[in-house]
């Protein structure tokens, strides 16, 4: 889904249709684990969504998810040129798999819970 004026409304429509228990948002931190400009933008966009829905959002580290997705696609026989149209979806799947793996191994939800402003 593209960023833009209708981004939150578009996401809310998807959430209403799918009725998820939680939303996992990939946080593109630097390799050193710090927030850069991309992570700041994602935090801002996630904040707008969190403020518009009662569904909990979790910010999960997505370092190297695109690299992992590209590797998997390559192993599946897709050349780099063929990956362009599916790399974001594959990276999203890798982020979710990583989050679920963390939850299974630690017995607790992954990442940081992002609550709407004013929620306790």
Tab-separated table of C-alpha atoms in Angstrom:
chain	number	residue	atom	x	y	z
A	1	UNK	CA	0.000	0.000	0.000
A	2	UNK	CA	1.387	3.359	-0.990
A	3	UNK	CA	1.897	6.223	1.433
A	4	UNK	CA	-0.215	9.281	0.867
A	5	UNK	CA	-3.236	11.238	1.965
A	6	UNK	CA	-5.549	8.221	2.042
A	7	UNK	CA	-3.019	5.836	3.593
A	8	UNK	CA	-4.646	5.595	7.043
A	9	UNK	CA	-8.163	5.328	5.588
A	10	UNK	CA	-6.975	2.619	3.173
A	11	UNK	CA	-5.323	0.686	5.994
A	12	UNK	CA	-8.385	1.040	8.214
A	13	UNK	CA	-10.514	-0.446	5.420
A	14	UNK	CA	-8.168	-3.443	5.173
A	15	UNK	CA	-8.163	-3.875	8.947
A	16	UNK	CA	-11.976	-3.738	9.052
A	17	UNK	CA	-12.135	-6.452	6.403
A	18	UNK	CA	-9.498	-8.753	7.918
A	19	UNK	CA	-10.224	-8.106	11.615
A	20	UNK	CA	-6.702	-8.903	12.863
A	21	UNK	CA	-5.912	-9.267	16.548
A	22	UNK	CA	-2.762	-7.209	16.115
A	23	UNK	CA	-0.766	-5.388	13.447
A	24	UNK	CA	2.973	-5.940	13.039
A	25	UNK	CA	4.838	-2.946	11.643
A	26	UNK	CA	8.397	-3.397	10.426
A	27	UNK	CA	10.775	-0.808	11.853
A	28	UNK	CA	13.729	-0.176	9.516
A	29	UNK	CA	16.450	0.514	12.064
A	30	UNK	CA	20.070	0.881	11.038
A	31	UNK	CA	22.429	-2.075	11.296
A	32	UNK	CA	23.586	-0.540	14.595
A	33	UNK	CA	19.998	-0.723	15.882
A	34	UNK	CA	19.413	3.035	15.804
A	35	UNK	CA	16.561	4.988	14.250
A	36	UNK	CA	17.467	6.748	11.034
A	37	UNK	CA	15.254	8.887	8.785
A	38	UNK	CA	13.380	5.829	7.441
A	39	UNK	CA	12.573	4.557	10.944
A	40	UNK	CA	11.381	8.000	11.998
A	41	UNK	CA	8.989	8.105	9.025
A	42	UNK	CA	7.662	4.636	9.847
A	43	UNK	CA	7.154	5.595	13.497
A	44	UNK	CA	5.212	8.692	12.428
A	45	UNK	CA	3.019	6.701	10.022
A	46	UNK	CA	2.451	3.936	12.592
A	47	UNK	CA	1.493	6.561	15.191
A	48	UNK	CA	-1.205	7.930	12.865
A	49	UNK	CA	-2.581	4.426	12.354
A	50	UNK	CA	-2.416	3.575	16.075
A	51	UNK	CA	-4.358	6.731	16.884
A	52	UNK	CA	-7.063	5.752	14.378
A	53	UNK	CA	-7.708	2.128	15.415
A	54	UNK	CA	-8.206	0.152	18.615
A	55	UNK	CA	-6.173	-2.724	17.131
A	56	UNK	CA	-2.775	-3.007	18.863
A	57	UNK	CA	0.289	-2.248	16.745
A	58	UNK	CA	3.718	-3.749	17.375
A	59	UNK	CA	6.905	-2.205	16.056
A	60	UNK	CA	9.283	-5.037	15.103
A	61	UNK	CA	12.889	-4.698	13.970
A	62	UNK	CA	13.074	-5.416	10.265
A	63	UNK	CA	16.824	-5.205	9.749
A	64	UNK	CA	17.914	-7.320	6.802
A	65	UNK	CA	14.346	-8.423	5.957
A	66	UNK	CA	14.717	-7.298	2.333
A	67	UNK	CA	18.069	-9.072	2.092
A	68	UNK	CA	16.491	-12.244	3.495
A	69	UNK	CA	13.502	-11.956	1.146
A	70	UNK	CA	15.774	-11.447	-1.845
A	71	UNK	CA	17.847	-14.485	-0.881
A	72	UNK	CA	14.728	-16.634	-0.563
A	73	UNK	CA	13.371	-15.447	-3.899
A	74	UNK	CA	16.733	-16.107	-5.550
A	75	UNK	CA	16.809	-19.597	-4.044
A	76	UNK	CA	13.311	-20.087	-5.433
A	77	UNK	CA	14.584	-19.329	-8.925
A	78	UNK	CA	13.649	-15.660	-9.315
A	79	UNK	CA	16.228	-13.419	-10.915
A	80	UNK	CA	16.800	-9.948	-9.450
A	81	UNK	CA	14.775	-8.309	-12.212
A	82	UNK	CA	11.827	-10.620	-11.473
A	83	UNK	CA	12.000	-9.858	-7.736
A	84	UNK	CA	11.103	-6.180	-8.004
A	85	UNK	CA	7.359	-6.723	-8.138
A	86	UNK	CA	7.240	-9.068	-5.137
A	87	UNK	CA	10.147	-8.043	-2.907
A	88	UNK	CA	8.057	-5.892	-0.533
A	89	UNK	CA	5.514	-8.673	0.014
A	90	UNK	CA	8.308	-11.192	0.550
A	91	UNK	CA	10.016	-8.838	3.026
A	92	UNK	CA	6.710	-8.366	4.883
A	93	UNK	CA	6.375	-12.136	5.128
A	94	UNK	CA	9.947	-12.355	6.478
A	95	UNK	CA	9.167	-9.674	9.099
A	96	UNK	CA	6.055	-11.535	10.242
A	97	UNK	CA	7.919	-14.870	10.347
A	98	UNK	CA	10.641	-13.227	12.433
A	99	UNK	CA	8.050	-11.761	14.817
A	100	UNK	CA	6.296	-15.107	15.221
A	101	UNK	CA	9.614	-16.859	15.784
A	102	UNK	CA	10.493	-14.396	18.550
A	103	UNK	CA	7.092	-14.904	20.154
A	104	UNK	CA	7.455	-18.704	20.077
A	105	UNK	CA	10.990	-18.703	21.455
A	106	UNK	CA	10.473	-16.108	24.205
A	107	UNK	CA	6.841	-16.805	25.014
A	108	UNK	CA	6.025	-13.115	24.762
A	109	UNK	CA	4.997	-10.759	21.970
A	110	UNK	CA	7.823	-9.320	19.856
A	111	UNK	CA	8.831	-5.703	19.510
A	112	UNK	CA	7.342	-2.672	21.168
A	113	UNK	CA	3.615	-2.144	21.598
A	114	UNK	CA	2.428	1.153	20.156
A	115	UNK	CA	-0.710	2.365	21.916
A	116	UNK	CA	-2.944	5.194	20.720
A	117	UNK	CA	-2.311	8.577	22.351
A	118	UNK	CA	-4.221	8.737	25.590
A	119	UNK	CA	-4.372	4.949	26.060
A	120	UNK	CA	-2.955	3.522	29.243
